[in-house]
Coordinates of N, CA and C in Angstrom, one line a residue:
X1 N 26.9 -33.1 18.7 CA 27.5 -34.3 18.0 C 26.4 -35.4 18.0
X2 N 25.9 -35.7 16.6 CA 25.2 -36.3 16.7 C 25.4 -38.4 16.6
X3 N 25.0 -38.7 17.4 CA 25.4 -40.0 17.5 C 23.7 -41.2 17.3
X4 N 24.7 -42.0 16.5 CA 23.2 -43.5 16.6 C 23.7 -44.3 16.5
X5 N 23.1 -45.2 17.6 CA 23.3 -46.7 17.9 C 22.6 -47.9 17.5
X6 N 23.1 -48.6 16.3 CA 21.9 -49.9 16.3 C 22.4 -51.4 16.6
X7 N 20.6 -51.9 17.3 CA 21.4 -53.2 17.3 C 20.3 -54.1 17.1
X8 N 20.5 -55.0 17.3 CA 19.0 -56.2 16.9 C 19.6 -57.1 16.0
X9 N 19.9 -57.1 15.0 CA 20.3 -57.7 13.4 C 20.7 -58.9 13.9
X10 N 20.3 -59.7 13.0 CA 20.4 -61.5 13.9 C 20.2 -62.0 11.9
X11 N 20.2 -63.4 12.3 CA 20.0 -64.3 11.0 C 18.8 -65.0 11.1
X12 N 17.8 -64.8 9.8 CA 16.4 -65.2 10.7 C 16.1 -66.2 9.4
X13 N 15.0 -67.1 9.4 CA 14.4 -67.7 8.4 C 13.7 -66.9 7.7
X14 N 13.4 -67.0 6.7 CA 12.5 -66.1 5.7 C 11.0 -66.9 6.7
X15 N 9.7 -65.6 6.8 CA 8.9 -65.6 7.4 C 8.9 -65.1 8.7
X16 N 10.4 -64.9 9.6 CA 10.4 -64.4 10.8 C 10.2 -62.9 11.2
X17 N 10.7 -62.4 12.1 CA 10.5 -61.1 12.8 C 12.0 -61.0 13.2
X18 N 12.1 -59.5 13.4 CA 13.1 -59.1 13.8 C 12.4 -58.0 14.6
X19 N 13.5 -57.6 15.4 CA 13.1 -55.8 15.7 C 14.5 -55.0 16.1
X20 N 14.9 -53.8 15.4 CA 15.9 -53.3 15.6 C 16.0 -52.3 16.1
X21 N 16.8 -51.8 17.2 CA 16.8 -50.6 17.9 C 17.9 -49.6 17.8
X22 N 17.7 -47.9 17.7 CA 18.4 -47.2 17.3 C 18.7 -46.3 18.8
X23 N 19.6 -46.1 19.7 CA 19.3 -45.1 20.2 C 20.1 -44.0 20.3
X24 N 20.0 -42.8 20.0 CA 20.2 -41.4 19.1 C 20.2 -40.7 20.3
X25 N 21.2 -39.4 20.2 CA 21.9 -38.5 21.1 C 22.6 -37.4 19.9
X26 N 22.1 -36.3 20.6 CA 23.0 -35.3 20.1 C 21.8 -35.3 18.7
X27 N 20.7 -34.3 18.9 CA 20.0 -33.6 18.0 C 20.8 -32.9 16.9
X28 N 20.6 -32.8 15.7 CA 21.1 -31.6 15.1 C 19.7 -30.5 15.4
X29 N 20.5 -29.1 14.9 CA 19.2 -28.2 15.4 C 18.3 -28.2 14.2
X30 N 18.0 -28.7 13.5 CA 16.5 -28.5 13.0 C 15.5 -29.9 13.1
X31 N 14.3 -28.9 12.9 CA 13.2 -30.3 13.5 C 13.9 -31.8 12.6
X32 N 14.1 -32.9 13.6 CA 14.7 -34.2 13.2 C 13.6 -35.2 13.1
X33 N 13.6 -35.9 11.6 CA 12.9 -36.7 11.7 C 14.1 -38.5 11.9
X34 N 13.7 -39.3 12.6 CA 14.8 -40.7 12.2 C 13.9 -41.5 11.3
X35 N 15.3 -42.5 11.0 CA 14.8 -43.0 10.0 C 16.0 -44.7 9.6
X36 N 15.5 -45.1 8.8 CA 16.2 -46.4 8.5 C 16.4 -46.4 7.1
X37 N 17.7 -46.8 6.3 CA 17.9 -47.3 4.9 C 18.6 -48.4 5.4
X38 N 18.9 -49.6 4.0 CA 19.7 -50.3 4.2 C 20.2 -50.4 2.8
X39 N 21.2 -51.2 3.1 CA 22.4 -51.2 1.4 C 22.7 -52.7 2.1
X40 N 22.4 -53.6 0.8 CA 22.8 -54.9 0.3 C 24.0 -54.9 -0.9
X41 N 25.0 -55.8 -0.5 CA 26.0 -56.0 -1.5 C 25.4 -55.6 -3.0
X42 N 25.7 -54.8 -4.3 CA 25.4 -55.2 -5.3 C 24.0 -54.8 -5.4
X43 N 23.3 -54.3 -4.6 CA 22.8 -53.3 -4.5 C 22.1 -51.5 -4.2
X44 N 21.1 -51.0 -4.7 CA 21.6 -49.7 -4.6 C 20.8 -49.6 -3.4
X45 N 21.1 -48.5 -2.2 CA 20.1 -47.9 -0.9 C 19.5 -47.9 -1.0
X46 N 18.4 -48.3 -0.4 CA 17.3 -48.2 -0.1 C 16.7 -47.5 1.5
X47 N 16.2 -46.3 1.5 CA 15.3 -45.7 2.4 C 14.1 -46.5 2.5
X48 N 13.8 -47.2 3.8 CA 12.9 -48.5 3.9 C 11.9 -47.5 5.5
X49 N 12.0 -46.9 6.1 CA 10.9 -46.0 7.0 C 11.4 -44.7 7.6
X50 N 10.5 -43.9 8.1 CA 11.0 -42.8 8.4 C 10.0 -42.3 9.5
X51 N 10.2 -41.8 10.5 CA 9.0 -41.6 11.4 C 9.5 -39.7 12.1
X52 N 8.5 -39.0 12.3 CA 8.7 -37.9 12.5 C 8.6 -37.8 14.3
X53 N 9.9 -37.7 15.0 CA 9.5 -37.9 16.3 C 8.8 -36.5 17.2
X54 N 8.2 -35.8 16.4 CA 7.1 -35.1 17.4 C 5.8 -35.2 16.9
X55 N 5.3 -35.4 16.0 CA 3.9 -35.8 15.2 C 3.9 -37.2 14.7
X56 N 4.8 -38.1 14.7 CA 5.0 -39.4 14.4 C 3.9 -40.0 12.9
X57 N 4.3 -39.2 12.4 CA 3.7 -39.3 10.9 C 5.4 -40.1 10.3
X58 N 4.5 -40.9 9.8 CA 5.5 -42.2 8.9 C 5.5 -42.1 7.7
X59 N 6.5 -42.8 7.5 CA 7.2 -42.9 6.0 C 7.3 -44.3 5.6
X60 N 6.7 -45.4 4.5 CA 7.5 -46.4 4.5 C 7.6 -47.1 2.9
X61 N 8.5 -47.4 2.5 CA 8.8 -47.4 1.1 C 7.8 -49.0 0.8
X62 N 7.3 -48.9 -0.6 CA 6.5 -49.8 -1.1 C 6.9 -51.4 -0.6
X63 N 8.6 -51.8 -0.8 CA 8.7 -53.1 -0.7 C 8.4 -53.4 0.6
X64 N 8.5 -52.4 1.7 CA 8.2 -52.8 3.6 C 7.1 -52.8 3.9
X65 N 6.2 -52.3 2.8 CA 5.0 -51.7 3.8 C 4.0 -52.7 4.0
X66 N 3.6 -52.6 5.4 CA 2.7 -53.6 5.5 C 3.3 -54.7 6.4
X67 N 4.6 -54.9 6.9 CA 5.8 -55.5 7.1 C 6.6 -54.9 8.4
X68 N 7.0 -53.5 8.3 CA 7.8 -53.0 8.7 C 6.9 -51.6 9.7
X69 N 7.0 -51.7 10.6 CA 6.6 -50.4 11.5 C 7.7 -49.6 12.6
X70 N 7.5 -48.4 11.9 CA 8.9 -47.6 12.8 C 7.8 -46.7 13.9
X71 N 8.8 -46.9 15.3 CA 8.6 -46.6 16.3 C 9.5 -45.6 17.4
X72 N 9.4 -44.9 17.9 CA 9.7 -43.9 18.5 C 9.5 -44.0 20.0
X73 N 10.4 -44.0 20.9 CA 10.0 -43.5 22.5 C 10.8 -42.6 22.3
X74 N 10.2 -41.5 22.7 CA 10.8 -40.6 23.1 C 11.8 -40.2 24.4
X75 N 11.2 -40.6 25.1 CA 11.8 -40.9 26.6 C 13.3 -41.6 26.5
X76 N 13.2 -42.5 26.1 CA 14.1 -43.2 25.9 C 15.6 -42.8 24.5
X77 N 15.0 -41.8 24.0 CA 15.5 -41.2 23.3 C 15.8 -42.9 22.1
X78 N 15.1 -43.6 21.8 CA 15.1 -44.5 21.1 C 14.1 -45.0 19.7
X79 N 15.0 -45.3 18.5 CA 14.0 -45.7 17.4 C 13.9 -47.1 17.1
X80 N 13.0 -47.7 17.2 CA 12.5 -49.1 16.7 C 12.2 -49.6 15.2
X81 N 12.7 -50.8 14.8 CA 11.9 -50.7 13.3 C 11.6 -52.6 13.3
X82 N 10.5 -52.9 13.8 CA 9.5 -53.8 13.7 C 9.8 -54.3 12.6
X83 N 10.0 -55.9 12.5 CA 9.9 -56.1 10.8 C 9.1 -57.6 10.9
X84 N 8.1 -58.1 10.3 CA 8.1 -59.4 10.4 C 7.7 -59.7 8.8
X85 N 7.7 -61.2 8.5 CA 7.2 -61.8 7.1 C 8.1 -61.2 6.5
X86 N 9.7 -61.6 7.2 CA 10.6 -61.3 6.8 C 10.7 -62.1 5.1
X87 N 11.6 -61.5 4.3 CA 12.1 -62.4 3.2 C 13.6 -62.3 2.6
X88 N 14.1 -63.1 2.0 CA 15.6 -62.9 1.5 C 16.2 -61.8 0.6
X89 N 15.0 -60.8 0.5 CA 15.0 -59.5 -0.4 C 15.5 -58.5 0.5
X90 N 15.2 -58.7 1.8 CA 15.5 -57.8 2.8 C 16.7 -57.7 3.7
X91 N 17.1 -58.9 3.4 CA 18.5 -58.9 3.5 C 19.4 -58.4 3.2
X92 N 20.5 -57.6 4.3 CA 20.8 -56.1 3.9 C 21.7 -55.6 5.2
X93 N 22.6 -54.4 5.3 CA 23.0 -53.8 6.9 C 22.0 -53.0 6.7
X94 N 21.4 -52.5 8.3 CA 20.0 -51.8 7.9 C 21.2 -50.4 8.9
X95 N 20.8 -49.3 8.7 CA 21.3 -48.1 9.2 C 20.3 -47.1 9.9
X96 N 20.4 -46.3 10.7 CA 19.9 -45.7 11.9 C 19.6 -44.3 10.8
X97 N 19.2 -43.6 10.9 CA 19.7 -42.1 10.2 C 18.5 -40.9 10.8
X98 N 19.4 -40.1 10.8 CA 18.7 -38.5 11.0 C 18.4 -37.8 10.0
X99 N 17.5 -37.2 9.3 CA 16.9 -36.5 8.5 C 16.5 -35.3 9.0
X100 N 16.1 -33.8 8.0 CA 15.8 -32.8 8.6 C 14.2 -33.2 8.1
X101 N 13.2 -33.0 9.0 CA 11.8 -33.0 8.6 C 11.5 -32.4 7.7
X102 N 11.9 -31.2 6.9 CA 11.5 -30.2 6.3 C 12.2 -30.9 4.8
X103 N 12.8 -31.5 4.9 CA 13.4 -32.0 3.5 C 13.3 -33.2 3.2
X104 N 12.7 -33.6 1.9 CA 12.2 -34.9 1.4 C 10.8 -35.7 2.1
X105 N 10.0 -34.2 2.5 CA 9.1 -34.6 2.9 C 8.1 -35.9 2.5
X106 N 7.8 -36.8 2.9 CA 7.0 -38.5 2.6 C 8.1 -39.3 1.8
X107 N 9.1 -39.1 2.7 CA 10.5 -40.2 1.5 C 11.1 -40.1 2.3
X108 N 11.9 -41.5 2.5 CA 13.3 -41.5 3.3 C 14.6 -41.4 1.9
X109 N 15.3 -40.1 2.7 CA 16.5 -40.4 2.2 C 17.7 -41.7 2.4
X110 N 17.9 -42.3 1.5 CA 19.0 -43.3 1.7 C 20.2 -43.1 1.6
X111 N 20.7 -41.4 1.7 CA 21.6 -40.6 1.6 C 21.8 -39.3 2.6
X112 N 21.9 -40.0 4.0 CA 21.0 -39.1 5.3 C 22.3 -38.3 5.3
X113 N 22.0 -36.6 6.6 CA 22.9 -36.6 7.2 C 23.4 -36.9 8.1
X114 N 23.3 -38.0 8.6 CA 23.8 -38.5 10.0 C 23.2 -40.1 9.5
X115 N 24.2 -40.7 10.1 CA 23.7 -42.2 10.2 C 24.6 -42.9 11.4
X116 N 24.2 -44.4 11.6 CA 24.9 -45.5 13.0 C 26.1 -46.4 11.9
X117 N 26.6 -47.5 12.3 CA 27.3 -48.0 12.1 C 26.8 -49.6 11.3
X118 N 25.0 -49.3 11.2 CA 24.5 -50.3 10.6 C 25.0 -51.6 11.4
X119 N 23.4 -52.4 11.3 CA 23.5 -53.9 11.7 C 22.7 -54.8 10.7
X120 N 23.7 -55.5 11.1 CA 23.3 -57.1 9.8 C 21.9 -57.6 10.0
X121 N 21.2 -57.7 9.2 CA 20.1 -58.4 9.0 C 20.4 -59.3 7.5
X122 N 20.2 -60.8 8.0 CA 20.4 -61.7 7.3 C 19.4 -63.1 7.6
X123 N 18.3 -63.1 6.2 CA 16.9 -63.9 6.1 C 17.4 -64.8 4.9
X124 N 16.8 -65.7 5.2 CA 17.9 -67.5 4.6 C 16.2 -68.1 4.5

């Protein structure tokens, strides 16, 4: 049973940082890569990083990049997604998600099979 938890999402100024944490239980069995989309009102999903947690080869969509760094402990069975030079574009519920590594290789799906309950991120 696969489960993800996010939390972090706060209301920030445009320019700030955030950092949001995912922590994930219950693998499905094939190699799992996590990963982050977010969906804004009136907008369509967006798959915004993706990190492969045994080779930690990353994924990150053009509008984050440079911005946004997804991180991994393993130990902790926990996913991180670093954001600073925030802007009001990125405002959004950002979502946790499990992906199979073997599928959609260098792209996050914004259409996972597993995702969290999403947390607010809101840049004013």
């Amino acid at each position: 049973h696969v489960q993800l938890v996010e939390s972090g999402g706060d209301s920030v100024q445009a320019g700030g940082s955030l950092r949001l944490s995912c922590v994930a239980s219950g693998y499905p069995q094939y190699r799992t890569c996590l990963g982050w989309f977010r969906h804004a009102p009136g907008k369509e999903r967006e798959g915004v990083a993706r990190i492969d947690t045994i080779g930690g080869a990353t994924y990150y969509a053009d509008s984050v990049k440079g911005r946004f760094t997804a991180s991994v402990d393993n130990e902790k069975n926990t996913l991180y997604l670093d954001m600073k030079n925030l802007n009001p574009d990125d405002t959004a519920t950002y979502y946790c998600a499990a992906v199979n590594c073997g599928l959609s290789v260098g792209y996050m799906t914004p259409y996972p099979d597993f995702w969290g309950q999403g947390t607010q991120v809101t840049v004013s």
